[in-house]
Amino acid sequence: MTHTKLPRLHQACPVLASLDFERSYQWYSQLGFHRAHDHPLVLKRDDVTLHFRACKESHIAATTSCRIAVHNIADWYEFCLNLQIVHPKAPLTTQPWGLQEFAVLDVDNNLLVFFS
């Protein structure tokens, strides 16, 4: 099967687990996210949309992650450092594949990896 005739994909929206959406919203609002279209389980900032699903089991959130591309990652890293949310085992590092990355855990332990 040839892939040249398939439609182009242009966006992905991760779905993260939330043990308490209002608490999740408060945490993500410090990063500049806001409710999208007044939908209680969708947050947006710039070109990034995050969907959330209600979850009562913390181990599910602790095994969920997403990657978010960032312009000017050094400034974003400094911002997250000031919030004291950078994962202690995942500071800003240049990976062998050439990307700069760092990670944070949100209030429910979803892993967010920011990269540039």
JSON list of C-alpha atoms in Angstrom, two decimals:
[
{"chain": "A", "resi": 1, "resn": "MET", "atom": "CA", "xyz": [0.00, 0.00, 0.00]},
{"chain": "A", "resi": 2, "resn": "THR", "atom": "CA", "xyz": [1.36, 3.39, -0.97]},
{"chain": "A", "resi": 3, "resn": "HIS", "atom": "CA", "xyz": [1.21, 6.08, 1.70]},
{"chain": "A", "resi": 4, "resn": "THR", "atom": "CA", "xyz": [1.40, 9.04, -0.70]},
{"chain": "A", "resi": 5, "resn": "LYS", "atom": "CA", "xyz": [-2.39, 9.04, -1.17]},
{"chain": "A", "resi": 6, "resn": "LEU", "atom": "CA", "xyz": [-3.24, 9.10, 2.53]},
{"chain": "A", "resi": 7, "resn": "PRO", "atom": "CA", "xyz": [-4.43, 12.39, 4.03]},
{"chain": "A", "resi": 8, "resn": "ARG", "atom": "CA", "xyz": [-1.81, 14.40, 5.93]},
{"chain": "A", "resi": 9, "resn": "LEU", "atom": "CA", "xyz": [-2.00, 14.26, 9.71]},
{"chain": "A", "resi": 10, "resn": "HIS", "atom": "CA", "xyz": [-1.49, 17.66, 11.35]},
{"chain": "A", "resi": 11, "resn": "GLN", "atom": "CA", "xyz": [-2.26, 17.54, 15.07]},
{"chain": "A", "resi": 12, "resn": "ALA", "atom": "CA", "xyz": [-2.42, 15.20, 18.04]},
{"chain": "A", "resi": 13, "resn": "CYS", "atom": "CA", "xyz": [-4.27, 15.89, 21.28]},
{"chain": "A", "resi": 14, "resn": "PRO", "atom": "CA", "xyz": [-3.03, 13.88, 24.23]},
{"chain": "A", "resi": 15, "resn": "VAL", "atom": "CA", "xyz": [-5.53, 12.69, 26.80]},
{"chain": "A", "resi": 16, "resn": "LEU", "atom": "CA", "xyz": [-4.17, 12.87, 30.33]},
{"chain": "A", "resi": 17, "resn": "ALA", "atom": "CA", "xyz": [-5.64, 11.40, 33.50]},
{"chain": "A", "resi": 18, "resn": "SER", "atom": "CA", "xyz": [-7.02, 13.77, 36.12]},
{"chain": "A", "resi": 19, "resn": "LEU", "atom": "CA", "xyz": [-7.90, 12.74, 39.65]},
{"chain": "A", "resi": 20, "resn": "ASP", "atom": "CA", "xyz": [-9.58, 16.11, 40.26]},
{"chain": "A", "resi": 21, "resn": "PHE", "atom": "CA", "xyz": [-10.10, 18.35, 37.26]},
{"chain": "A", "resi": 22, "resn": "GLU", "atom": "CA", "xyz": [-10.31, 21.62, 39.19]},
{"chain": "A", "resi": 23, "resn": "ARG", "atom": "CA", "xyz": [-6.99, 20.81, 40.85]},
{"chain": "A", "resi": 24, "resn": "SER", "atom": "CA", "xyz": [-5.51, 19.90, 37.45]},
{"chain": "A", "resi": 25, "resn": "TYR", "atom": "CA", "xyz": [-6.86, 23.12, 35.96]},
{"chain": "A", "resi": 26, "resn": "GLN", "atom": "CA", "xyz": [-5.25, 25.19, 38.72]},
{"chain": "A", "resi": 27, "resn": "TRP", "atom": "CA", "xyz": [-1.91, 23.46, 38.14]},
{"chain": "A", "resi": 28, "resn": "TYR", "atom": "CA", "xyz": [-1.98, 23.92, 34.36]},
{"chain": "A", "resi": 29, "resn": "SER", "atom": "CA", "xyz": [-3.17, 27.53, 34.63]},
{"chain": "A", "resi": 30, "resn": "GLN", "atom": "CA", "xyz": [0.22, 28.41, 36.18]},
{"chain": "A", "resi": 31, "resn": "LEU", "atom": "CA", "xyz": [1.67, 27.34, 32.81]},
{"chain": "A", "resi": 32, "resn": "GLY", "atom": "CA", "xyz": [-0.72, 29.63, 30.94]},
{"chain": "A", "resi": 33, "resn": "PHE", "atom": "CA", "xyz": [-3.33, 27.06, 29.94]},
{"chain": "A", "resi": 34, "resn": "HIS", "atom": "CA", "xyz": [-6.99, 28.06, 29.90]},
{"chain": "A", "resi": 35, "resn": "ARG", "atom": "CA", "xyz": [-10.26, 26.24, 29.38]},
{"chain": "A", "resi": 36, "resn": "ALA", "atom": "CA", "xyz": [-10.96, 25.75, 25.69]},
{"chain": "A", "resi": 37, "resn": "HIS", "atom": "CA", "xyz": [-14.46, 26.77, 24.64]},
{"chain": "A", "resi": 38, "resn": "ASP", "atom": "CA", "xyz": [-15.63, 26.52, 28.28]},
{"chain": "A", "resi": 39, "resn": "HIS", "atom": "CA", "xyz": [-15.21, 22.75, 28.07]},
{"chain": "A", "resi": 40, "resn": "PRO", "atom": "CA", "xyz": [-14.24, 21.54, 31.54]},
{"chain": "A", "resi": 41, "resn": "LEU", "atom": "CA", "xyz": [-11.94, 18.75, 30.33]},
{"chain": "A", "resi": 42, "resn": "VAL", "atom": "CA", "xyz": [-10.03, 20.55, 27.58]},
{"chain": "A", "resi": 43, "resn": "LEU", "atom": "CA", "xyz": [-7.21, 23.04, 28.18]},
{"chain": "A", "resi": 44, "resn": "LYS", "atom": "CA", "xyz": [-5.41, 25.10, 25.57]},
{"chain": "A", "resi": 45, "resn": "ARG", "atom": "CA", "xyz": [-2.35, 27.29, 25.30]},
{"chain": "A", "resi": 46, "resn": "ASP", "atom": "CA", "xyz": [-0.97, 28.60, 22.01]},
{"chain": "A", "resi": 47, "resn": "ASP", "atom": "CA", "xyz": [-1.12, 25.65, 19.59]},
{"chain": "A", "resi": 48, "resn": "VAL", "atom": "CA", "xyz": [-1.30, 22.97, 22.30]},
{"chain": "A", "resi": 49, "resn": "THR", "atom": "CA", "xyz": [-4.58, 21.37, 23.34]},
{"chain": "A", "resi": 50, "resn": "LEU", "atom": "CA", "xyz": [-4.69, 18.92, 26.24]},
{"chain": "A", "resi": 51, "resn": "HIS", "atom": "CA", "xyz": [-7.69, 16.73, 26.91]},
{"chain": "A", "resi": 52, "resn": "PHE", "atom": "CA", "xyz": [-8.30, 15.21, 30.33]},
{"chain": "A", "resi": 53, "resn": "ARG", "atom": "CA", "xyz": [-10.34, 12.28, 31.47]},
{"chain": "A", "resi": 54, "resn": "ALA", "atom": "CA", "xyz": [-11.62, 11.70, 34.95]},
{"chain": "A", "resi": 55, "resn": "CYS", "atom": "CA", "xyz": [-9.66, 8.98, 36.69]},
{"chain": "A", "resi": 56, "resn": "LYS", "atom": "CA", "xyz": [-9.86, 7.66, 40.24]},
{"chain": "A", "resi": 57, "resn": "GLU", "atom": "CA", "xyz": [-6.73, 5.50, 40.08]},
{"chain": "A", "resi": 58, "resn": "SER", "atom": "CA", "xyz": [-3.50, 7.43, 40.66]},
{"chain": "A", "resi": 59, "resn": "HIS", "atom": "CA", "xyz": [-1.33, 4.69, 39.14]},
{"chain": "A", "resi": 60, "resn": "ILE", "atom": "CA", "xyz": [-2.93, 5.35, 35.74]},
{"chain": "A", "resi": 61, "resn": "ALA", "atom": "CA", "xyz": [-1.88, 9.01, 35.74]},
{"chain": "A", "resi": 62, "resn": "ALA", "atom": "CA", "xyz": [1.59, 7.99, 36.93]},
{"chain": "A", "resi": 63, "resn": "THR", "atom": "CA", "xyz": [2.04, 5.94, 33.74]},
{"chain": "A", "resi": 64, "resn": "THR", "atom": "CA", "xyz": [0.73, 8.59, 31.34]},
{"chain": "A", "resi": 65, "resn": "SER", "atom": "CA", "xyz": [2.91, 11.05, 29.46]},
{"chain": "A", "resi": 66, "resn": "CYS", "atom": "CA", "xyz": [3.05, 13.40, 26.52]},
{"chain": "A", "resi": 67, "resn": "ARG", "atom": "CA", "xyz": [5.69, 15.40, 24.66]},
{"chain": "A", "resi": 68, "resn": "ILE", "atom": "CA", "xyz": [5.26, 19.09, 23.89]},
{"chain": "A", "resi": 69, "resn": "ALA", "atom": "CA", "xyz": [7.44, 21.03, 21.44]},
{"chain": "A", "resi": 70, "resn": "VAL", "atom": "CA", "xyz": [8.58, 24.43, 22.72]},
{"chain": "A", "resi": 71, "resn": "HIS", "atom": "CA", "xyz": [10.10, 27.47, 21.05]},
{"chain": "A", "resi": 72, "resn": "ASN", "atom": "CA", "xyz": [12.94, 28.92, 23.14]},
{"chain": "A", "resi": 73, "resn": "ILE", "atom": "CA", "xyz": [13.22, 25.99, 25.49]},
{"chain": "A", "resi": 74, "resn": "ALA", "atom": "CA", "xyz": [15.84, 27.71, 27.68]},
{"chain": "A", "resi": 75, "resn": "ASP", "atom": "CA", "xyz": [13.35, 30.40, 28.72]},
{"chain": "A", "resi": 76, "resn": "TRP", "atom": "CA", "xyz": [10.60, 27.82, 29.28]},
{"chain": "A", "resi": 77, "resn": "TYR", "atom": "CA", "xyz": [12.99, 25.74, 31.38]},
{"chain": "A", "resi": 78, "resn": "GLU", "atom": "CA", "xyz": [13.84, 28.78, 33.53]},
{"chain": "A", "resi": 79, "resn": "PHE", "atom": "CA", "xyz": [10.12, 29.49, 33.95]},
{"chain": "A", "resi": 80, "resn": "CYS", "atom": "CA", "xyz": [9.46, 25.91, 35.10]},
{"chain": "A", "resi": 81, "resn": "LEU", "atom": "CA", "xyz": [12.50, 25.98, 37.39]},
{"chain": "A", "resi": 82, "resn": "ASN", "atom": "CA", "xyz": [11.10, 29.09, 39.06]},
{"chain": "A", "resi": 83, "resn": "LEU", "atom": "CA", "xyz": [7.82, 27.21, 39.63]},
{"chain": "A", "resi": 84, "resn": "GLN", "atom": "CA", "xyz": [9.89, 24.36, 41.12]},
{"chain": "A", "resi": 85, "resn": "ILE", "atom": "CA", "xyz": [8.17, 21.78, 38.92]},
{"chain": "A", "resi": 86, "resn": "VAL", "atom": "CA", "xyz": [11.13, 20.41, 36.93]},
{"chain": "A", "resi": 87, "resn": "HIS", "atom": "CA", "xyz": [11.53, 16.70, 37.58]},
{"chain": "A", "resi": 88, "resn": "PRO", "atom": "CA", "xyz": [14.77, 16.25, 39.57]},
{"chain": "A", "resi": 89, "resn": "LYS", "atom": "CA", "xyz": [15.85, 13.38, 37.32]},
{"chain": "A", "resi": 90, "resn": "ALA", "atom": "CA", "xyz": [15.01, 15.18, 34.07]},
{"chain": "A", "resi": 91, "resn": "PRO", "atom": "CA", "xyz": [16.73, 18.59, 33.87]},
{"chain": "A", "resi": 92, "resn": "LEU", "atom": "CA", "xyz": [17.33, 20.32, 30.54]},
{"chain": "A", "resi": 93, "resn": "THR", "atom": "CA", "xyz": [19.65, 18.04, 28.59]},
{"chain": "A", "resi": 94, "resn": "THR", "atom": "CA", "xyz": [20.72, 17.70, 24.98]},
{"chain": "A", "resi": 95, "resn": "GLN", "atom": "CA", "xyz": [19.81, 14.17, 23.99]},
{"chain": "A", "resi": 96, "resn": "PRO", "atom": "CA", "xyz": [21.99, 11.96, 21.73]},
{"chain": "A", "resi": 97, "resn": "TRP", "atom": "CA", "xyz": [19.39, 12.46, 18.95]},
{"chain": "A", "resi": 98, "resn": "GLY", "atom": "CA", "xyz": [19.98, 16.23, 19.08]},
{"chain": "A", "resi": 99, "resn": "LEU", "atom": "CA", "xyz": [16.87, 17.47, 20.90]},
{"chain": "A", "resi": 100, "resn": "GLN", "atom": "CA", "xyz": [17.00, 19.50, 24.08]},
{"chain": "A", "resi": 101, "resn": "GLU", "atom": "CA", "xyz": [14.51, 18.14, 26.62]},
{"chain": "A", "resi": 102, "resn": "PHE", "atom": "CA", "xyz": [13.36, 18.38, 30.20]},
{"chain": "A", "resi": 103, "resn": "ALA", "atom": "CA", "xyz": [10.41, 16.94, 32.07]},
{"chain": "A", "resi": 104, "resn": "VAL", "atom": "CA", "xyz": [7.91, 17.86, 34.76]},
{"chain": "A", "resi": 105, "resn": "LEU", "atom": "CA", "xyz": [5.27, 15.89, 36.62]},
{"chain": "A", "resi": 106, "resn": "ASP", "atom": "CA", "xyz": [1.87, 17.50, 36.90]},
{"chain": "A", "resi": 107, "resn": "VAL", "atom": "CA", "xyz": [-0.26, 17.45, 40.02]},
{"chain": "A", "resi": 108, "resn": "ASP", "atom": "CA", "xyz": [-1.48, 13.90, 39.18]},
{"chain": "A", "resi": 109, "resn": "ASN", "atom": "CA", "xyz": [1.98, 12.62, 38.12]},
{"chain": "A", "resi": 110, "resn": "ASN", "atom": "CA", "xyz": [1.37, 12.74, 34.36]},
{"chain": "A", "resi": 111, "resn": "LEU", "atom": "CA", "xyz": [4.83, 13.18, 32.81]},
{"chain": "A", "resi": 112, "resn": "LEU", "atom": "CA", "xyz": [5.21, 16.16, 30.45]},
{"chain": "A", "resi": 113, "resn": "VAL", "atom": "CA", "xyz": [8.38, 16.18, 28.37]},
{"chain": "A", "resi": 114, "resn": "PHE", "atom": "CA", "xyz": [9.15, 19.55, 26.77]},
{"chain": "A", "resi": 115, "resn": "PHE", "atom": "CA", "xyz": [11.51, 19.48, 23.82]},
{"chain": "A", "resi": 116, "resn": "SER", "atom": "CA", "xyz": [13.07, 21.66, 21.17]}
]
